PDB file of C-alpha atoms in Angstrom:
ATOM      1  CA  UNK A   8     -75.332  94.659-133.336  1.00 71.00           C
ATOM      2  CA  UNK A   9     -79.163  94.643-132.493  1.00 78.00           C
ATOM      3  CA  UNK A  10     -78.585  91.639-130.195  1.00 91.00           C
ATOM      4  CA  UNK A  11     -81.819  89.829-130.035  1.00 94.00           C
ATOM      5  CA  UNK A  12     -85.115  92.066-130.658  1.00 95.00           C
ATOM      6  CA  UNK A  13     -88.410  90.837-129.687  1.00 96.00           C
ATOM      7  CA  UNK A  14     -92.060  92.649-130.953  1.00 96.00           C
ATOM      8  CA  UNK A  15     -94.593  93.501-129.714  1.00 96.00           C
ATOM      9  CA  UNK A  16     -93.933  94.704-126.792  1.00 94.00           C
ATOM     10  CA  UNK A  17     -96.978  94.462-124.797  1.00 95.00           C
ATOM     11  CA  UNK A  18    -100.073  92.933-126.549  1.00 96.00           C
ATOM     12  CA  UNK A  19    -103.380  92.852-124.868  1.00 97.00           C
ATOM     13  CA  UNK A  20    -105.804  89.616-126.500  1.00 96.00           C
ATOM     14  CA  UNK A  21    -109.351  88.109-125.676  1.00 97.00           C
ATOM     15  CA  UNK A  22    -109.557  84.866-124.798  1.00 97.00           C
ATOM     16  CA  UNK A  23    -109.518  82.121-128.138  1.00 97.00           C
ATOM     17  CA  UNK A  24    -107.459  84.776-130.039  1.00 97.00           C
ATOM     18  CA  UNK A  25    -104.365  84.146-132.715  1.00 96.00           C
ATOM     19  CA  UNK A  26    -100.829  85.623-132.715  1.00 96.00           C
ATOM     20  CA  UNK A  27     -97.047  85.733-132.822  1.00 97.00           C
ATOM     21  CA  UNK A  28     -94.704  87.197-130.583  1.00 98.00           C
ATOM     22  CA  UNK A  29     -91.248  88.128-133.258  1.00 98.00           C
ATOM     23  CA  UNK A  30     -88.466  87.369-132.642  1.00 97.00           C
ATOM     24  CA  UNK A  31     -84.984  88.107-134.267  1.00 97.00           C
ATOM     25  CA  UNK A  32     -81.639  87.978-133.708  1.00 96.00           C
ATOM     26  CA  UNK A  33     -78.392  89.521-135.934  1.00 95.00           C
ATOM     27  CA  UNK A  34     -76.030  87.559-134.782  1.00 92.00           C
ATOM     28  CA  UNK A  35     -75.995  84.257-137.001  1.00 91.00           C
ATOM     29  CA  UNK A  36     -77.034  81.957-133.903  1.00 91.00           C
ATOM     30  CA  UNK A  37     -78.530  78.758-134.690  1.00 89.00           C
ATOM     31  CA  UNK A  38     -80.311  78.210-131.198  1.00 89.00           C
ATOM     32  CA  UNK A  39     -83.156  79.922-130.453  1.00 92.00           C
ATOM     33  CA  UNK A  40     -85.531  79.687-127.256  1.00 93.00           C
ATOM     34  CA  UNK A  41     -88.319  81.288-126.415  1.00 96.00           C
ATOM     35  CA  UNK A  42     -89.156  80.563-122.048  1.00 95.00           C
ATOM     36  CA  UNK A  43     -92.415  82.482-119.985  1.00 96.00           C
ATOM     37  CA  UNK A  44     -91.490  84.264-116.720  1.00 94.00           C
ATOM     38  CA  UNK A  45     -94.176  84.032-114.074  1.00 92.00           C
ATOM     39  CA  UNK A  46     -94.007  85.108-110.377  1.00 85.00           C
ATOM     40  CA  UNK A  47     -92.638  82.683-108.427  1.00 81.00           C
ATOM     41  CA  UNK A  48     -92.038  80.053-111.063  1.00 84.00           C
ATOM     42  CA  UNK A  49     -88.595  81.677-113.124  1.00 85.00           C
ATOM     43  CA  UNK A  50     -88.176  81.422-117.194  1.00 90.00           C
ATOM     44  CA  UNK A  51     -89.539  77.696-118.400  1.00 92.00           C
ATOM     45  CA  UNK A  52     -89.024  76.385-121.871  1.00 91.00           C
ATOM     46  CA  UNK A  53     -92.055  76.994-124.469  1.00 95.00           C
ATOM     47  CA  UNK A  54     -90.033  75.840-127.179  1.00 95.00           C
ATOM     48  CA  UNK A  55     -86.401  75.817-128.691  1.00 91.00           C
ATOM     49  CA  UNK A  56     -84.563  75.431-132.537  1.00 91.00           C
ATOM     50  CA  UNK A  57     -80.519  74.336-132.878  1.00 87.00           C
ATOM     51  CA  UNK A  58     -81.030  75.521-136.711  1.00 89.00           C
ATOM     52  CA  UNK A  59     -83.083  76.902-139.534  1.00 92.00           C
ATOM     53  CA  UNK A  60     -85.378  73.998-139.735  1.00 93.00           C
ATOM     54  CA  UNK A  61     -85.469  72.230-136.886  1.00 92.00           C
ATOM     55  CA  UNK A  62     -87.602  73.122-133.373  1.00 94.00           C
ATOM     56  CA  UNK A  63     -87.999  70.851-130.839  1.00 91.00           C
ATOM     57  CA  UNK A  64     -90.351  71.068-126.986  1.00 92.00           C
ATOM     58  CA  UNK A  65     -89.670  72.588-123.762  1.00 89.00           C
ATOM     59  CA  UNK A  66     -91.052  72.121-121.149  1.00 87.00           C
ATOM     60  CA  UNK A  67     -94.381  73.701-120.932  1.00 94.00           C
ATOM     61  CA  UNK A  68     -94.766  73.316-125.289  1.00 96.00           C
ATOM     62  CA  UNK A  69     -98.197  73.093-124.754  1.00 95.00           C
ATOM     63  CA  UNK A  70    -100.714  76.322-126.754  1.00 96.00           C
ATOM     64  CA  UNK A  71     -97.503  77.150-128.474  1.00 97.00           C
ATOM     65  CA  UNK A  72     -96.274  76.635-132.193  1.00 97.00           C
ATOM     66  CA  UNK A  73     -92.664  77.704-133.720  1.00 97.00           C
ATOM     67  CA  UNK A  74     -91.111  77.775-136.963  1.00 96.00           C
ATOM     68  CA  UNK A  75     -87.218  78.531-138.203  1.00 96.00           C
ATOM     69  CA  UNK A  76     -87.888  79.170-141.722  1.00 96.00           C
ATOM     70  CA  UNK A  77     -84.174  81.292-140.970  1.00 96.00           C
ATOM     71  CA  UNK A  78     -81.398  81.922-138.782  1.00 95.00           C
ATOM     72  CA  UNK A  79     -82.860  85.115-137.876  1.00 96.00           C
ATOM     73  CA  UNK A  80     -85.818  84.625-136.674  1.00 97.00           C
ATOM     74  CA  UNK A  81     -87.836  82.176-134.426  1.00 98.00           C
ATOM     75  CA  UNK A  82     -91.789  83.619-134.010  1.00 98.00           C
ATOM     76  CA  UNK A  83     -93.718  82.031-131.526  1.00 98.00           C
ATOM     77  CA  UNK A  84     -97.835  81.374-132.030  1.00 97.00           C
ATOM     78  CA  UNK A  85     -99.858  80.954-129.540  1.00 96.00           C
ATOM     79  CA  UNK A  86    -103.568  79.241-131.715  1.00 92.00           C
ATOM     80  CA  UNK A  87    -106.315  79.988-129.316  1.00 96.00           C
ATOM     81  CA  UNK A  88    -104.521  81.562-126.663  1.00 96.00           C
ATOM     82  CA  UNK A  89    -106.700  81.718-123.011  1.00 97.00           C
ATOM     83  CA  UNK A  90    -105.633  83.384-120.157  1.00 97.00           C
ATOM     84  CA  UNK A  91    -102.935  81.346-119.193  1.00 96.00           C
ATOM     85  CA  UNK A  92    -100.754  82.160-121.578  1.00 97.00           C
ATOM     86  CA  UNK A  93    -100.890  85.710-119.461  1.00 97.00           C
ATOM     87  CA  UNK A  94     -96.952  85.394-118.993  1.00 97.00           C
ATOM     88  CA  UNK A  95     -94.341  87.587-119.712  1.00 96.00           C
ATOM     89  CA  UNK A  96     -92.248  85.919-122.679  1.00 97.00           C
ATOM     90  CA  UNK A  97     -88.778  85.994-123.508  1.00 96.00           C
ATOM     91  CA  UNK A  98     -86.782  84.754-127.196  1.00 96.00           C
ATOM     92  CA  UNK A  99     -83.072  84.258-125.841  1.00 93.00           C
ATOM     93  CA  UNK A 100     -80.596  83.159-128.858  1.00 92.00           C
ATOM     94  CA  UNK A 101     -76.491  81.576-128.434  1.00 88.00           C
ATOM     95  CA  UNK A 102     -73.738  80.233-130.975  1.00 82.00           C
ATOM     96  CA  UNK A 103     -75.010  76.494-130.271  1.00 69.00           C
ATOM     97  CA  UNK A 104     -76.573  74.289-128.165  1.00 60.00           C
ATOM     98  CA  UNK A 105     -73.168  73.088-126.985  1.00 59.00           C
ATOM     99  CA  UNK A 106     -72.093  75.328-124.309  1.00 59.00           C
ATOM    100  CA  UNK A 107     -68.000  77.087-124.766  1.00 55.00           C
ATOM    101  CA  UNK A 108     -66.556  78.492-122.831  1.00 50.00           C
ATOM    102  CA  UNK A 109     -66.990  81.227-124.617  1.00 54.00           C
ATOM    103  CA  UNK A 110     -70.704  81.119-125.338  1.00 67.00           C
ATOM    104  CA  UNK A 111     -73.788  82.345-123.386  1.00 78.00           C
ATOM    105  CA  UNK A 112     -77.716  82.976-124.299  1.00 83.00           C
ATOM    106  CA  UNK A 113     -78.126  86.993-125.360  1.00 89.00           C
ATOM    107  CA  UNK A 114     -81.654  87.484-124.008  1.00 91.00           C
ATOM    108  CA  UNK A 115     -84.239  89.737-126.040  1.00 93.00           C
ATOM    109  CA  UNK A 116     -86.146  92.489-123.824  1.00 91.00           C
ATOM    110  CA  UNK A 117     -89.434  90.610-123.629  1.00 94.00           C
ATOM    111  CA  UNK A 118     -93.723  90.703-124.573  1.00 96.00           C
ATOM    112  CA  UNK A 119     -96.130  91.288-121.721  1.00 95.00           C
ATOM    113  CA  UNK A 120     -98.678  89.208-123.013  1.00 97.00           C
ATOM    114  CA  UNK A 121    -102.571  89.563-121.120  1.00 97.00           C
ATOM    115  CA  UNK A 122    -104.687  87.219-122.136  1.00 97.00           C
ATOM    116  CA  UNK A 123    -108.579  88.640-120.760  1.00 96.00           C
TER     117      UNK A 123
ATOM    118  CA  UNK B  27     -85.841  64.910-109.410  1.00 59.00           C
ATOM    119  CA  UNK B  28     -83.363  66.751-111.057  1.00 62.00           C
ATOM    120  CA  UNK B  29     -83.299  70.507-109.719  1.00 82.00           C
ATOM    121  CA  UNK B  30     -82.075  73.805-109.136  1.00 90.00           C
ATOM    122  CA  UNK B  31     -83.444  75.488-106.113  1.00 94.00           C
ATOM    123  CA  UNK B  32     -82.434  79.214-104.964  1.00 96.00           C
ATOM    124  CA  UNK B  33     -83.945  79.116-101.248  1.00 95.00           C
ATOM    125  CA  UNK B  34     -84.376  82.680-100.489  1.00 95.00           C
ATOM    126  CA  UNK B  35     -87.935  84.106-102.557  1.00 94.00           C
ATOM    127  CA  UNK B  36     -86.498  87.374-101.936  1.00 95.00           C
ATOM    128  CA  UNK B  37     -83.638  89.319-100.041  1.00 97.00           C
ATOM    129  CA  UNK B  38     -82.666  92.557 -98.154  1.00 97.00           C
ATOM    130  CA  UNK B  39     -79.649  93.871 -97.373  1.00 97.00           C
ATOM    131  CA  UNK B  40     -78.299  98.024 -96.778  1.00 97.00           C
ATOM    132  CA  UNK B  41     -76.390  99.294 -99.568  1.00 97.00           C
ATOM    133  CA  UNK B  42     -72.602  98.482 -98.593  1.00 97.00           C
ATOM    134  CA  UNK B  43     -73.272  94.618 -96.824  1.00 97.00           C
ATOM    135  CA  UNK B  44     -72.055  92.412 -97.917  1.00 97.00           C
ATOM    136  CA  UNK B  45     -74.415  90.240-100.344  1.00 97.00           C
ATOM    137  CA  UNK B  46     -74.459  85.995-101.225  1.00 97.00           C
ATOM    138  CA  UNK B  47     -77.504  84.570-103.212  1.00 98.00           C
ATOM    139  CA  UNK B  48     -78.239  81.079-101.887  1.00 98.00           C
ATOM    140  CA  UNK B  49     -78.336  78.310-105.121  1.00 97.00           C
ATOM    141  CA  UNK B  50     -78.144  75.068-105.021  1.00 95.00           C
ATOM    142  CA  UNK B  51     -78.548  71.983-107.309  1.00 91.00           C
ATOM    143  CA  UNK B  52     -79.240  67.831-107.273  1.00 86.00           C
ATOM    144  CA  UNK B  53     -77.467  65.770-109.845  1.00 77.00           C
ATOM    145  CA  UNK B  54     -75.936  63.360-110.085  1.00 70.00           C
ATOM    146  CA  UNK B  55     -72.837  64.604-111.796  1.00 76.00           C
ATOM    147  CA  UNK B  56     -70.949  68.672-111.709  1.00 76.00           C
ATOM    148  CA  UNK B  57     -73.148  70.414-114.074  1.00 82.00           C
ATOM    149  CA  UNK B  58     -72.709  73.786-116.009  1.00 87.00           C
ATOM    150  CA  UNK B  59     -73.531  76.526-113.694  1.00 91.00           C
ATOM    151  CA  UNK B  60     -74.923  80.326-114.553  1.00 92.00           C
ATOM    152  CA  UNK B  61     -75.866  83.338-112.294  1.00 95.00           C
ATOM    153  CA  UNK B  62     -77.931  85.708-114.373  1.00 94.00           C
ATOM    154  CA  UNK B  63     -79.558  89.123-112.997  1.00 96.00           C
ATOM    155  CA  UNK B  64     -82.923  89.941-114.101  1.00 93.00           C
ATOM    156  CA  UNK B  65     -83.333  94.177-113.916  1.00 91.00           C
ATOM    157  CA  UNK B  66     -87.076  95.485-114.006  1.00 85.00           C
ATOM    158  CA  UNK B  67     -88.666  95.025-117.193  1.00 82.00           C
ATOM    159  CA  UNK B  68     -85.688  94.214-119.260  1.00 85.00           C
ATOM    160  CA  UNK B  69     -83.919  90.845-120.193  1.00 86.00           C
ATOM    161  CA  UNK B  70     -81.755  89.035-118.237  1.00 90.00           C
ATOM    162  CA  UNK B  71     -77.921  88.494-118.402  1.00 91.00           C
ATOM    163  CA  UNK B  72     -75.520  86.758-117.996  1.00 91.00           C
ATOM    164  CA  UNK B  73     -73.204  87.570-114.333  1.00 94.00           C
ATOM    165  CA  UNK B  74     -70.797  84.691-114.777  1.00 93.00           C
ATOM    166  CA  UNK B  75     -70.724  81.391-115.629  1.00 90.00           C
ATOM    167  CA  UNK B  76     -68.319  77.835-114.574  1.00 90.00           C
ATOM    168  CA  UNK B  77     -67.630  74.472-116.234  1.00 84.00           C
ATOM    169  CA  UNK B  78     -64.571  73.373-115.244  1.00 82.00           C
ATOM    170  CA  UNK B  79     -60.994  74.704-113.646  1.00 84.00           C
ATOM    171  CA  UNK B  80     -60.918  77.431-110.671  1.00 87.00           C
ATOM    172  CA  UNK B  81     -63.902  76.743-108.213  1.00 91.00           C
ATOM    173  CA  UNK B  82     -63.821  80.655-107.785  1.00 95.00           C
ATOM    174  CA  UNK B  83     -65.703  82.508-110.188  1.00 94.00           C
ATOM    175  CA  UNK B  84     -65.263  86.046-111.346  1.00 95.00           C
ATOM    176  CA  UNK B  85     -68.142  87.623-113.659  1.00 94.00           C
ATOM    177  CA  UNK B  86     -69.395  91.065-114.384  1.00 94.00           C
ATOM    178  CA  UNK B  87     -70.792  93.617-112.248  1.00 94.00           C
ATOM    179  CA  UNK B  88     -67.828  92.605-109.143  1.00 96.00           C
ATOM    180  CA  UNK B  89     -69.701  89.791-108.889  1.00 97.00           C
ATOM    181  CA  UNK B  90     -68.028  86.752-108.066  1.00 97.00           C
ATOM    182  CA  UNK B  91     -68.671  82.858-107.424  1.00 97.00           C
ATOM    183  CA  UNK B  92     -67.380  79.863-105.240  1.00 96.00           C
ATOM    184  CA  UNK B  93     -68.420  75.833-106.952  1.00 94.00           C
ATOM    185  CA  UNK B  94     -68.745  73.699-104.142  1.00 94.00           C
ATOM    186  CA  UNK B  95     -69.306  69.703-104.968  1.00 91.00           C
ATOM    187  CA  UNK B  96     -69.841  68.779-101.397  1.00 91.00           C
ATOM    188  CA  UNK B  97     -72.217  71.057-101.181  1.00 93.00           C
ATOM    189  CA  UNK B  98     -73.931  71.491-104.500  1.00 92.00           C
ATOM    190  CA  UNK B  99     -73.790  73.894-104.634  1.00 95.00           C
ATOM    191  CA  UNK B 100     -73.412  77.947-106.298  1.00 96.00           C
ATOM    192  CA  UNK B 101     -73.516  80.772-104.516  1.00 98.00           C
ATOM    193  CA  UNK B 102     -72.736  84.041-105.666  1.00 98.00           C
ATOM    194  CA  UNK B 103     -71.458  87.108-103.768  1.00 98.00           C
ATOM    195  CA  UNK B 104     -70.961  90.674-103.995  1.00 98.00           C
ATOM    196  CA  UNK B 105     -68.512  91.844-101.010  1.00 97.00           C
ATOM    197  CA  UNK B 106     -70.168  95.374-101.452  1.00 97.00           C
ATOM    198  CA  UNK B 107     -74.053  96.067-102.966  1.00 97.00           C
ATOM    199  CA  UNK B 108     -74.278  99.378-105.122  1.00 96.00           C
ATOM    200  CA  UNK B 109     -77.648 100.577-104.791  1.00 95.00           C
ATOM    201  CA  UNK B 110     -77.962  99.633-108.426  1.00 95.00           C
ATOM    202  CA  UNK B 111     -77.860  95.570-107.788  1.00 96.00           C
ATOM    203  CA  UNK B 112     -81.003  96.128-106.485  1.00 96.00           C
ATOM    204  CA  UNK B 113     -82.681  92.831-109.786  1.00 96.00           C
ATOM    205  CA  UNK B 114     -83.824  89.238-109.549  1.00 95.00           C
ATOM    206  CA  UNK B 115     -81.277  87.190-110.114  1.00 97.00           C
ATOM    207  CA  UNK B 116     -81.808  83.944-111.574  1.00 95.00           C
ATOM    208  CA  UNK B 117     -79.391  80.388-110.856  1.00 95.00           C
ATOM    209  CA  UNK B 118     -79.236  78.322-114.200  1.00 91.00           C
ATOM    210  CA  UNK B 119     -77.384  74.648-115.242  1.00 88.00           C
ATOM    211  CA  UNK B 120     -76.924  72.277-118.120  1.00 83.00           C
ATOM    212  CA  UNK B 121     -75.865  68.926-117.105  1.00 77.00           C
ATOM    213  CA  UNK B 122     -74.845  68.137-120.539  1.00 71.00           C
ATOM    214  CA  UNK B 123     -73.395  69.986-123.279  1.00 63.00           C
ATOM    215  CA  UNK B 124     -76.311  69.509-125.737  1.00 61.00           C
ATOM    216  CA  UNK B 125     -78.950  69.813-123.002  1.00 70.00           C
ATOM    217  CA  UNK B 126     -80.605  72.811-122.703  1.00 73.00           C
ATOM    218  CA  UNK B 127     -80.501  75.514-119.970  1.00 80.00           C
ATOM    219  CA  UNK B 128     -82.535  74.882-116.900  1.00 84.00           C
ATOM    220  CA  UNK B 129     -83.427  78.112-114.641  1.00 89.00           C
ATOM    221  CA  UNK B 130     -84.483  78.750-110.276  1.00 92.00           C
ATOM    222  CA  UNK B 131     -87.395  80.318-109.521  1.00 92.00           C
ATOM    223  CA  UNK B 132     -85.589  83.382-109.038  1.00 94.00           C
ATOM    224  CA  UNK B 133     -84.365  85.590-106.365  1.00 96.00           C
ATOM    225  CA  UNK B 134     -85.217  89.242-105.716  1.00 96.00           C
ATOM    226  CA  UNK B 135     -82.440  91.559-103.910  1.00 97.00           C
ATOM    227  CA  UNK B 136     -83.846  94.631-102.868  1.00 96.00           C
ATOM    228  CA  UNK B 137     -81.572  97.705-101.270  1.00 96.00           C
ATOM    229  CA  UNK B 138     -82.056  99.919 -98.279  1.00 95.00           C
ATOM    230  CA  UNK B 139     -80.944 103.145 -98.143  1.00 90.00           C
TER     231      UNK B 139
END
């Protein structure tokens, strides 16, 4: 299994540009989520999905859109990039939202985004 | 407000010394508790988790954590650190089984040779 993959690893955008961060998992996980990581802020949840066709907002959803057309993929779209969206973005997945003793979240390697 | 706090932003220890990273939560009930590690340029990796039962939890890489209900704490420990333990460590909580995971702001661990 490849686990959780993210592309691209690095991206530079100009203010106002749009782009999509890709996230895919091959573990048949129902739950997927997007976080952003900023210095001194820890990880903050942007959006999450509990299954194909179902998404919901997290702590910091403004400026981002998501969709979940398949179990495997959970892309994050920046509609009009702003410098405040400069961050490292992590995608994560887990078997289910409800936790079990053997459940855990698996994180992708991250995408480092800079908005000029 | 309900939260999870890691009081130390940076901690420096010598290689071979013992380590304790602090984590406190402020919830009315006992949440599910986690420790993650993030090596430079990498995603997060789960070290250990506490759901119920024995309050001393063993994890990977020689780490352990102790849940203390009276202190609302879940501190991470390691008897003897290695240079490869230099990383950022995140405490995280889930309040209810179907809730989202909430991360602390992290503690960056530096190891002196």
